[in-house]
């Protein structure tokens, strides 16, 4: 199978499970995406793709647009100020370590659950299941073929 970034393709079932388990799914997602980003940064293929993207004129134009945004500039100024305070930097580092640790756990759980769901789908397909928007639905055994409700051989009489 092709290698894919698991943080992009959430299944509906897994997303519902996340919502049931956790009220702050946005934090969980950002922690998991942070963990995935750090893993991706260790992958030479991903870094080559990132370097190609940075050379793209459309990407460069978009980045210049983002950097020219006054809100972005204000945010960056606040970050610069925050980084001058050593106590604040230590707090941020500790917070980031915790988020990465939590994100790694969540990412592993997601990968495990995704593998389980893919195995279920593969098994259902092997048994002749039908792909639907909700997933693979197994065909019912000994199901009679559907026939027209009109009786054959009789014509409409006036």
Tab-separated table of N, CA, C and O in Angstrom, residues 43-91:
chain	number	residue	atom	x	y	z
A	43	UNK	N	11.793	12.080	8.007
A	43	UNK	CA	11.681	11.315	6.763
A	43	UNK	C	12.304	12.110	5.614
A	43	UNK	O	11.787	13.164	5.237
A	44	UNK	N	13.409	11.629	5.043
A	44	UNK	CA	14.077	12.364	3.968
A	44	UNK	C	13.167	12.629	2.758
A	44	UNK	O	13.251	13.700	2.150
A	45	UNK	N	12.296	11.696	2.449
A	45	UNK	CA	11.380	11.882	1.315
A	45	UNK	C	10.431	13.053	1.564
A	45	UNK	O	10.202	13.886	0.682
A	46	UNK	N	9.910	13.139	2.772
A	46	UNK	CA	9.000	14.240	3.116
A	46	UNK	C	9.742	15.574	3.073
A	46	UNK	O	9.203	16.576	2.615
A	47	UNK	N	10.977	15.579	3.534
A	47	UNK	CA	11.745	16.821	3.532
A	47	UNK	C	12.098	17.254	2.105
A	47	UNK	O	12.125	18.450	1.808
A	48	UNK	N	12.349	16.293	1.208
A	48	UNK	CA	12.578	16.641	-0.205
A	48	UNK	C	11.333	17.284	-0.801
A	48	UNK	O	11.408	18.264	-1.543
A	49	UNK	N	10.168	16.728	-0.468
A	49	UNK	CA	8.903	17.292	-0.963
A	49	UNK	C	8.693	18.709	-0.419
A	49	UNK	O	8.218	19.592	-1.129
A	50	UNK	N	9.033	18.914	0.853
A	50	UNK	CA	8.896	20.245	1.456
A	50	UNK	C	9.822	21.241	0.755
A	50	UNK	O	9.431	22.386	0.497
A	51	UNK	N	11.035	20.801	0.444
A	51	UNK	CA	11.985	21.681	-0.251
A	51	UNK	C	11.462	22.046	-1.641
A	51	UNK	O	11.578	23.198	-2.073
A	52	UNK	N	10.865	21.076	-2.327
A	52	UNK	CA	10.270	21.356	-3.653
A	52	UNK	C	9.148	22.380	-3.514
A	52	UNK	O	9.033	23.293	-4.321
A	53	UNK	N	8.323	22.198	-2.502
A	53	UNK	CA	7.201	23.106	-2.276
A	53	UNK	C	7.698	24.529	-2.049
A	53	UNK	O	7.117	25.491	-2.566
A	54	UNK	N	8.771	24.673	-1.299
A	54	UNK	CA	9.306	26.003	-1.013
A	54	UNK	C	9.826	26.693	-2.269
A	54	UNK	O	9.898	27.919	-2.308
A	55	UNK	N	10.166	25.932	-3.289
A	55	UNK	CA	10.653	26.511	-4.542
A	55	UNK	C	9.511	26.915	-5.473
A	55	UNK	O	9.731	27.621	-6.452
A	56	UNK	N	8.301	26.488	-5.169
A	56	UNK	CA	7.144	26.774	-6.010
A	56	UNK	C	6.762	28.258	-5.894
A	56	UNK	O	6.512	28.746	-4.787
A	57	UNK	N	6.693	28.986	-7.020
A	57	UNK	CA	6.339	30.411	-6.966
A	57	UNK	C	4.972	30.684	-6.331
A	57	UNK	O	4.808	31.677	-5.627
A	58	UNK	N	4.022	29.821	-6.557
A	58	UNK	CA	2.692	30.012	-5.958
A	58	UNK	C	2.774	29.902	-4.432
A	58	UNK	O	2.140	30.674	-3.706
A	59	UNK	N	3.561	28.939	-3.953
A	59	UNK	CA	3.737	28.772	-2.506
A	59	UNK	C	4.440	30.000	-1.921
A	59	UNK	O	4.042	30.518	-0.880
A	60	UNK	N	5.478	30.465	-2.603
A	60	UNK	CA	6.215	31.638	-2.140
A	60	UNK	C	5.309	32.870	-2.086
A	60	UNK	O	5.361	33.641	-1.125
A	61	UNK	N	4.458	33.024	-3.093
A	61	UNK	CA	3.537	34.162	-3.106
A	61	UNK	C	2.565	34.077	-1.933
A	61	UNK	O	2.279	35.073	-1.272
A	62	UNK	N	2.082	32.874	-1.648
A	62	UNK	CA	1.148	32.686	-0.530
A	62	UNK	C	1.839	32.985	0.800
A	62	UNK	O	1.262	33.629	1.683
A	63	UNK	N	3.063	32.533	0.961
A	63	UNK	CA	3.804	32.797	2.201
A	63	UNK	C	4.059	34.299	2.372
A	63	UNK	O	3.940	34.828	3.480
A	64	UNK	N	4.385	34.988	1.289
A	64	UNK	CA	4.578	36.440	1.370
A	64	UNK	C	3.283	37.133	1.771
A	64	UNK	O	3.297	38.083	2.556
A	65	UNK	N	2.166	36.637	1.261
A	65	UNK	CA	0.856	37.193	1.605
A	65	UNK	C	0.566	36.987	3.092
A	65	UNK	O	0.104	37.899	3.780
A	66	UNK	N	0.844	35.793	3.584
A	66	UNK	CA	0.617	35.491	5.002
A	66	UNK	C	1.503	36.375	5.874
A	66	UNK	O	1.049	36.967	6.860
A	67	UNK	N	2.778	36.492	5.509
A	67	UNK	CA	3.716	37.272	6.322
A	67	UNK	C	3.413	38.766	6.304
A	67	UNK	O	3.755	39.477	7.237
A	68	UNK	N	2.734	39.230	5.266
A	68	UNK	CA	2.377	40.655	5.191
A	68	UNK	C	1.119	40.976	6.001
A	68	UNK	O	0.841	42.141	6.267
A	69	UNK	N	0.406	39.968	6.439
A	69	UNK	CA	-0.825	40.149	7.198
A	69	UNK	C	-0.501	40.789	8.548
A	69	UNK	O	0.329	40.267	9.303
A	70	UNK	N	-1.162	41.898	8.885
A	70	UNK	CA	-0.881	42.574	10.170
A	70	UNK	C	-1.096	41.683	11.390
A	70	UNK	O	-0.341	41.770	12.364
A	71	UNK	N	-2.107	40.833	11.346
A	71	UNK	CA	-2.352	39.935	12.481
A	71	UNK	C	-1.189	38.962	12.660
A	71	UNK	O	-0.774	38.668	13.772
A	72	UNK	N	-0.675	38.449	11.545
A	72	UNK	CA	0.473	37.547	11.610
A	72	UNK	C	1.677	38.281	12.192
A	72	UNK	O	2.377	37.753	13.055
A	73	UNK	N	1.906	39.494	11.740
A	73	UNK	CA	3.044	40.273	12.230
A	73	UNK	C	2.926	40.549	13.725
A	73	UNK	O	3.914	40.447	14.466
A	74	UNK	N	1.709	40.869	14.183
A	74	UNK	CA	1.493	41.103	15.620
A	74	UNK	C	1.781	39.827	16.414
A	74	UNK	O	2.414	39.868	17.477
A	75	UNK	N	1.301	38.709	15.893
A	75	UNK	CA	1.517	37.429	16.564
A	75	UNK	C	3.018	37.130	16.675
A	75	UNK	O	3.496	36.709	17.737
A	76	UNK	N	3.748	37.360	15.607
A	76	UNK	CA	5.191	37.093	15.618
A	76	UNK	C	5.920	38.025	16.600
A	76	UNK	O	6.855	37.588	17.276
A	77	UNK	N	5.482	39.263	16.704
A	77	UNK	CA	6.083	40.180	17.675
A	77	UNK	C	5.851	39.684	19.104
A	77	UNK	O	6.758	39.718	19.939
A	78	UNK	N	4.637	39.202	19.383
A	78	UNK	CA	4.327	38.665	20.711
A	78	UNK	C	5.198	37.449	21.011
A	78	UNK	O	5.660	37.267	22.142
A	79	UNK	N	5.409	36.611	19.992
A	79	UNK	CA	6.241	35.430	20.180
A	79	UNK	C	7.689	35.817	20.468
A	79	UNK	O	8.337	35.220	21.331
A	80	UNK	N	8.192	36.807	19.772
A	80	UNK	CA	9.566	37.286	20.010
A	80	UNK	C	9.708	37.767	21.448
A	80	UNK	O	10.692	37.462	22.127
A	81	UNK	N	8.723	38.532	21.920
A	81	UNK	CA	8.755	39.049	23.291
A	81	UNK	C	8.701	37.904	24.299
A	81	UNK	O	9.416	37.917	25.298
A	82	UNK	N	7.841	36.938	24.036
A	82	UNK	CA	7.701	35.804	24.954
A	82	UNK	C	9.008	35.025	25.049
A	82	UNK	O	9.365	34.525	26.129
A	83	UNK	N	9.726	34.914	23.945
A	83	UNK	CA	10.977	34.151	23.939
A	83	UNK	C	12.121	34.866	24.658
A	83	UNK	O	13.152	34.250	24.949
A	84	UNK	N	11.946	36.109	24.982
A	84	UNK	CA	12.964	36.844	25.744
A	84	UNK	C	12.918	36.476	27.224
A	84	UNK	O	13.900	36.629	27.935
A	85	UNK	N	11.772	36.000	27.689
A	85	UNK	CA	11.575	35.627	29.088
A	85	UNK	C	11.950	34.146	29.266
A	85	UNK	O	11.256	33.258	28.782
A	86	UNK	N	13.065	33.882	29.963
A	86	UNK	CA	13.559	32.514	30.133
A	86	UNK	C	12.551	31.613	30.850
A	86	UNK	O	12.428	30.434	30.526
A	87	UNK	N	11.856	32.184	31.826
A	87	UNK	CA	10.856	31.400	32.562
A	87	UNK	C	9.737	30.972	31.611
A	87	UNK	O	9.293	29.823	31.628
A	88	UNK	N	9.305	31.886	30.758
A	88	UNK	CA	8.242	31.598	29.789
A	88	UNK	C	8.719	30.542	28.784
A	88	UNK	O	7.957	29.640	28.412
A	89	UNK	N	9.981	30.621	28.368
A	89	UNK	CA	10.539	29.651	27.418
A	89	UNK	C	10.521	28.254	28.034
A	89	UNK	O	10.135	27.282	27.374
A	90	UNK	N	10.920	28.147	29.311
A	90	UNK	CA	10.909	26.845	29.982
A	90	UNK	C	9.493	26.289	30.073
A	90	UNK	O	9.273	25.101	29.853
A	91	UNK	N	8.531	27.151	30.374
A	91	UNK	CA	7.137	26.723	30.436
A	91	UNK	C	6.671	26.207	29.070
A	91	UNK	O	6.001	25.177	28.980
